CSV table of C-alpha atoms and ligand atoms in Angstrom, one decimal:
chain,number,residue,atom,x,y,z
A,1,MET,CA,-97.5,-99.8,-130.3
A,2,ALA,CA,-94.4,-100.6,-128.2
A,3,VAL,CA,-94.3,-103.3,-126.2
A,4,GLN,CA,-95.9,-103.2,-123.0
A,5,ILE,CA,-95.3,-104.9,-119.5
A,6,SER,CA,-97.7,-105.2,-116.4
A,7,PRO,CA,-96.4,-107.4,-113.6
A,8,SER,CA,-99.0,-109.2,-111.7
A,9,ILE,CA,-98.4,-108.5,-107.3
A,10,LEU,CA,-100.9,-111.6,-107.0
A,11,SER,CA,-97.7,-113.4,-106.9
A,12,ALA,CA,-96.0,-110.6,-104.6
A,13,ASP,CA,-95.9,-110.9,-101.2
A,14,PHE,CA,-99.8,-109.6,-100.0
A,15,ALA,CA,-98.4,-108.7,-96.6
A,16,ARG,CA,-95.9,-105.7,-98.2
A,17,LEU,CA,-97.6,-104.6,-101.1
A,18,ALA,CA,-96.1,-101.2,-101.6
A,19,ASP,CA,-92.4,-102.9,-101.3
A,20,GLU,CA,-93.8,-105.4,-103.4
A,21,ALA,CA,-95.3,-102.3,-105.9
A,22,ALA,CA,-91.8,-100.5,-105.8
A,23,ARG,CA,-89.0,-103.4,-106.7
A,24,VAL,CA,-90.9,-102.8,-110.2
A,25,GLU,CA,-91.1,-98.8,-110.4
A,26,ASN,CA,-90.0,-97.2,-113.1
A,27,VAL,CA,-88.9,-100.3,-115.1
A,28,ALA,CA,-92.9,-101.9,-115.5
A,29,ASP,CA,-95.7,-100.3,-117.3
A,30,TRP,CA,-98.2,-101.0,-114.9
A,31,LEU,CA,-98.4,-103.0,-112.3
A,32,HIS,CA,-101.8,-105.3,-112.6
A,33,VAL,CA,-103.8,-106.2,-110.0
A,34,ASP,CA,-106.1,-109.1,-109.6
A,35,VAL,CA,-109.6,-108.4,-107.8
A,36,MET,CA,-111.1,-111.9,-107.6
A,37,ASP,CA,-114.8,-112.3,-105.3
A,38,TYR,CA,-114.7,-116.0,-104.8
A,39,HIS,CA,-118.0,-116.3,-107.3
A,40,PHE,CA,-116.8,-115.5,-110.5
A,41,VAL,CA,-113.4,-117.3,-109.9
A,42,PRO,CA,-112.1,-120.0,-106.9
A,43,ASN,CA,-110.5,-117.9,-105.0
A,44,LEU,CA,-110.7,-114.3,-103.2
A,45,THR,CA,-107.9,-111.6,-103.4
A,46,LEU,CA,-108.6,-107.9,-102.6
A,47,GLY,CA,-111.1,-104.8,-103.4
A,48,LEU,CA,-111.7,-101.4,-103.7
A,49,PRO,CA,-109.8,-100.1,-100.3
A,50,VAL,CA,-106.2,-102.3,-101.1
A,51,VAL,CA,-106.6,-100.7,-104.7
A,52,GLU,CA,-106.8,-97.1,-103.0
A,53,SER,CA,-104.0,-97.6,-100.7
A,54,LEU,CA,-101.6,-98.9,-103.7
A,55,LEU,CA,-102.7,-95.6,-105.6
A,56,LYS,CA,-101.3,-93.5,-103.0
A,57,THR,CA,-98.2,-95.6,-102.6
A,58,THR,CA,-96.7,-95.9,-106.0
A,59,SER,CA,-96.3,-93.9,-109.3
A,60,THR,CA,-96.9,-96.8,-111.8
A,61,PRO,CA,-100.0,-96.9,-113.5
A,62,ILE,CA,-102.8,-99.3,-112.2
A,63,ASP,CA,-104.4,-102.1,-114.2
A,64,CYS,CA,-107.1,-103.6,-112.2
A,65,HIS,CA,-108.3,-107.0,-113.9
A,66,LEU,CA,-111.6,-106.9,-112.4
A,67,MET,CA,-112.6,-111.0,-112.2
A,68,ILE,CA,-116.3,-110.4,-110.0
A,69,GLN,CA,-119.5,-111.5,-110.5
A,70,ASP,CA,-120.5,-107.7,-111.0
A,71,PRO,CA,-118.4,-105.9,-113.1
A,72,ASP,CA,-121.3,-103.9,-113.4
A,73,ARG,CA,-121.8,-102.6,-110.2
A,74,TRP,CA,-118.3,-101.9,-109.1
A,75,ALA,CA,-115.9,-101.1,-112.2
A,76,PRO,CA,-116.8,-97.5,-112.3
A,77,ASP,CA,-115.3,-97.3,-108.5
A,78,TYR,CA,-112.2,-98.7,-109.2
A,79,ALA,CA,-112.0,-96.1,-112.5
A,80,GLU,CA,-113.2,-92.8,-109.7
A,81,ALA,CA,-110.8,-94.5,-107.1
A,82,GLY,CA,-107.8,-93.3,-109.9
A,83,ALA,CA,-106.5,-96.7,-111.7
A,84,ALA,CA,-105.6,-96.1,-115.1
A,85,SER,CA,-107.2,-99.0,-116.7
A,86,VAL,CA,-110.1,-101.4,-115.4
A,87,THR,CA,-111.0,-104.4,-117.7
A,88,ILE,CA,-114.3,-106.5,-117.1
A,89,HIS,CA,-115.5,-110.1,-118.2
A,90,ALA,CA,-117.4,-110.5,-120.9
A,91,GLU,CA,-118.3,-113.7,-119.1
A,92,ALA,CA,-119.9,-111.5,-116.1
A,93,ALA,CA,-121.0,-108.1,-117.5
A,94,LYS,CA,-124.6,-107.7,-118.2
A,95,ALA,CA,-124.2,-104.7,-119.4
A,96,ALA,CA,-120.8,-104.7,-121.1
A,97,VAL,CA,-121.7,-101.6,-123.0
A,98,ARG,CA,-123.3,-99.4,-120.2
A,99,THR,CA,-120.4,-100.3,-118.0
A,100,LEU,CA,-117.5,-99.9,-120.6
A,101,ARG,CA,-118.6,-96.4,-121.0
A,102,ALA,CA,-118.9,-95.4,-117.3
A,103,ILE,CA,-115.2,-96.3,-116.6
A,104,ARG,CA,-113.8,-94.3,-120.0
A,105,ALA,CA,-116.3,-91.6,-118.2
A,106,ALA,CA,-114.4,-92.0,-114.8
A,107,GLY,CA,-111.2,-91.5,-117.0
A,108,ALA,CA,-109.7,-94.6,-116.7
A,109,ARG,CA,-109.1,-97.1,-120.2
A,110,ALA,CA,-112.0,-99.7,-120.7
A,111,GLY,CA,-110.8,-103.2,-120.9
A,112,LEU,CA,-112.8,-106.5,-121.8
A,113,ALA,CA,-111.4,-110.1,-121.1
A,114,LEU,CA,-112.4,-113.0,-122.5
A,115,ASN,CA,-112.2,-116.3,-120.9
A,116,PRO,CA,-110.1,-119.3,-123.0
A,117,ALA,CA,-113.5,-120.6,-124.0
A,118,THR,CA,-114.8,-117.3,-125.0
A,119,ALA,CA,-114.9,-116.4,-128.6
A,120,VAL,CA,-113.8,-113.5,-129.5
A,121,GLU,CA,-115.9,-113.4,-132.6
A,122,GLY,CA,-118.8,-112.1,-130.5
A,123,TYR,CA,-117.5,-109.5,-129.5
A,124,GLU,CA,-116.3,-107.5,-132.5
A,125,ASP,CA,-118.7,-105.2,-132.6
A,126,LEU,CA,-117.5,-103.8,-129.4
A,127,MET,CA,-114.4,-102.4,-130.4
A,128,PRO,CA,-115.4,-98.9,-130.5
A,129,GLU,CA,-115.8,-98.9,-126.8
A,130,ILE,CA,-112.8,-100.7,-125.3
A,131,ASP,CA,-109.3,-99.7,-125.0
A,132,MET,CA,-108.0,-103.0,-124.9
A,133,LEU,CA,-108.9,-106.5,-125.1
A,134,LEU,CA,-107.5,-109.0,-122.5
A,135,VAL,CA,-107.4,-112.4,-123.9
A,136,MET,CA,-106.7,-115.1,-121.1
A,137,THR,CA,-104.4,-117.8,-121.5
A,138,VAL,CA,-105.0,-119.3,-118.0
A,139,GLU,CA,-108.6,-120.1,-116.5
A,140,PRO,CA,-108.7,-117.3,-114.1
A,141,GLY,CA,-108.3,-117.5,-110.6
A,142,PHE,CA,-104.7,-118.6,-110.0
A,143,GLY,CA,-101.3,-117.5,-110.6
A,144,GLY,CA,-98.7,-120.0,-111.7
A,145,GLN,CA,-100.6,-121.6,-114.3
A,146,ARG,CA,-99.6,-123.6,-117.4
A,147,PHE,CA,-100.1,-121.3,-120.3
A,148,LEU,CA,-102.9,-123.0,-122.4
A,149,ASP,CA,-101.4,-122.9,-126.3
A,150,ILE,CA,-105.5,-123.7,-127.7
A,151,VAL,CA,-105.6,-119.8,-127.1
A,152,MET,CA,-103.1,-119.0,-129.2
A,153,PRO,CA,-105.1,-119.4,-132.8
A,154,LYS,CA,-107.5,-117.2,-131.1
A,155,LEU,CA,-104.8,-114.4,-129.9
A,156,SER,CA,-104.2,-113.5,-133.7
A,157,ARG,CA,-107.9,-114.1,-134.7
A,158,ALA,CA,-108.0,-111.0,-131.8
A,159,ARG,CA,-105.2,-109.3,-133.6
A,160,ALA,CA,-106.7,-109.4,-137.3
A,161,LEU,CA,-110.4,-108.0,-135.6
A,162,ILE,CA,-108.5,-105.4,-134.2
A,163,ASP,CA,-106.5,-104.5,-137.2
A,164,LYS,CA,-109.9,-104.8,-139.5
A,165,TYR,CA,-111.4,-102.2,-137.4
A,166,GLY,CA,-108.6,-99.9,-137.4
A,167,GLY,CA,-108.9,-98.7,-134.2
A,168,GLU,CA,-106.1,-98.3,-131.3
A,169,VAL,CA,-107.4,-101.1,-129.3
A,170,TRP,CA,-104.2,-102.7,-127.3
A,171,LEU,CA,-103.8,-106.2,-127.3
A,172,GLN,CA,-103.2,-107.6,-123.2
A,173,VAL,CA,-102.3,-111.6,-122.5
A,174,ASP,CA,-102.5,-113.0,-119.3
A,175,GLY,CA,-101.7,-115.5,-117.6
A,176,GLY,CA,-98.2,-118.4,-118.0
A,177,VAL,CA,-96.8,-115.5,-119.8
A,178,SER,CA,-92.9,-116.3,-119.1
A,179,VAL,CA,-89.4,-116.5,-121.1
A,180,GLU,CA,-90.7,-119.5,-122.9
A,181,THR,CA,-94.3,-118.0,-123.8
A,182,ILE,CA,-93.8,-114.5,-124.1
A,183,GLU,CA,-92.4,-114.5,-127.9
A,184,ARG,CA,-95.0,-116.4,-129.3
A,185,CYS,CA,-97.8,-114.4,-127.4
A,186,ALA,CA,-95.7,-111.3,-129.4
A,187,GLU,CA,-95.6,-113.0,-132.8
A,188,ALA,CA,-99.4,-113.8,-132.7
A,189,GLY,CA,-100.3,-109.9,-132.0
A,190,ALA,CA,-100.2,-109.3,-128.4
A,191,ASP,CA,-98.7,-106.1,-126.9
A,192,VAL,CA,-99.7,-106.1,-123.2
A,193,PHE,CA,-98.2,-108.5,-121.2
A,194,VAL,CA,-99.5,-109.6,-117.9
A,195,ALA,CA,-96.5,-111.3,-116.0
A,196,GLY,CA,-97.1,-112.7,-112.1
A,197,ASN,CA,-95.1,-115.8,-111.5
A,198,ALA,CA,-92.5,-114.5,-114.1
A,199,VAL,CA,-91.7,-111.5,-112.1
A,200,TYR,CA,-92.6,-112.1,-108.3
A,201,GLY,CA,-91.3,-115.3,-108.7
A,202,ALA,CA,-87.8,-114.5,-109.7
A,203,ASP,CA,-85.0,-113.1,-107.4
A,204,ASP,CA,-84.7,-109.8,-109.2
A,205,PRO,CA,-88.4,-108.9,-110.3
A,206,ALA,CA,-87.1,-105.7,-112.0
A,207,ARG,CA,-84.4,-107.7,-114.1
A,208,ALA,CA,-87.3,-110.3,-114.5
A,209,VAL,CA,-89.1,-107.4,-116.5
A,210,ALA,CA,-86.7,-106.3,-118.7
A,211,GLU,CA,-85.7,-109.7,-119.8
A,212,LEU,CA,-89.4,-110.3,-120.7
A,213,ARG,CA,-89.6,-106.6,-122.5
A,214,SER,CA,-86.7,-107.7,-124.9
A,215,LEU,CA,-87.7,-111.1,-125.8
A,216,ALA,CA,-91.3,-109.8,-126.6
A,217,GLU,CA,-89.7,-106.7,-128.5
A,218,ARG,CA,-88.0,-108.9,-130.0
A,219,ALA,CA,-90.3,-111.0,-131.3
A,220,THR,CA,-92.8,-108.3,-132.5
A,221,PRO,CA,-93.9,-108.5,-136.2
A,222,PRO,CA,-93.2,-105.1,-137.9
A,223,ARG,CA,-96.7,-103.5,-138.6
A,224,TRP,CA,-97.5,-100.9,-141.3
B,1,LIG,C1,-104.9,-115.1,-113.3
B,1,LIG,C2,-104.8,-114.0,-112.9
B,1,LIG,C3,-103.2,-113.4,-113.4
B,1,LIG,C4,-102.6,-114.2,-112.6
B,1,LIG,C5,-101.3,-114.5,-113.6
B,1,LIG,O1,-106.1,-115.2,-113.0
B,1,LIG,O2,-105.2,-113.0,-113.6
B,1,LIG,O3,-103.2,-111.8,-113.5
B,1,LIG,O4,-101.4,-112.9,-111.7
B,1,LIG,O5,-100.3,-115.4,-113.2
B,1,LIG,P1,-99.1,-115.9,-113.9
B,1,LIG,O6,-98.4,-114.9,-114.7
B,1,LIG,O7,-98.3,-116.7,-113.1
B,1,LIG,O8,-99.6,-117.0,-114.8
B,2,LIG,ZN1,-104.7,-110.7,-114.2
């Protein structure tokens, strides 16, 4: 799997989202959109109407990360609206299999996210139901937090579980990913890298994406 970079607009200027999306167009593989509802996480961001507007303004595929209390109710709507990837949290879903299948049925890639304290082992049987596993490297809710090193062993175990399964499941990391931390994430087996502050906090977001990509590519171990 080639390295993919997904800049998070959580660190962008919310009053100028179309312009902010344009700054990474043709450079980023995805645009990461963090949906938060004040319940699953102690922060509130945006919802379906904003995602629908973004879809009209950018050609970059949208990677929706739903940090909401009731993903079973809402996730399929994001897929139907045209988000190319929709990720739900394992801790929030009450019917993960049904919801992941509904996301796929609506034509999107289905992602499953795990908080730092959630073990990956309990989700081994869900591998055939997902296109991407998201290992959170901060507690979800806010951008600009410090990368949690304690998650690294889980990231390696997640890579091993995916390899053992043998299907094509991408491994995404989200939280505190920067020039300081991206190489060790790549070494541990991540292949999709979300970066908020490291991209939108930079003077030149497009250059920041290119820099992160080259660091991750150099650190990615050969796989066969
Ligand atoms: C946090 C979000 C992240 C956030 C990452 O809950 O899921 O996507 O934007 O921001 P950084 O890269 O600044 O840690
Ligand atoms: Zn996110």
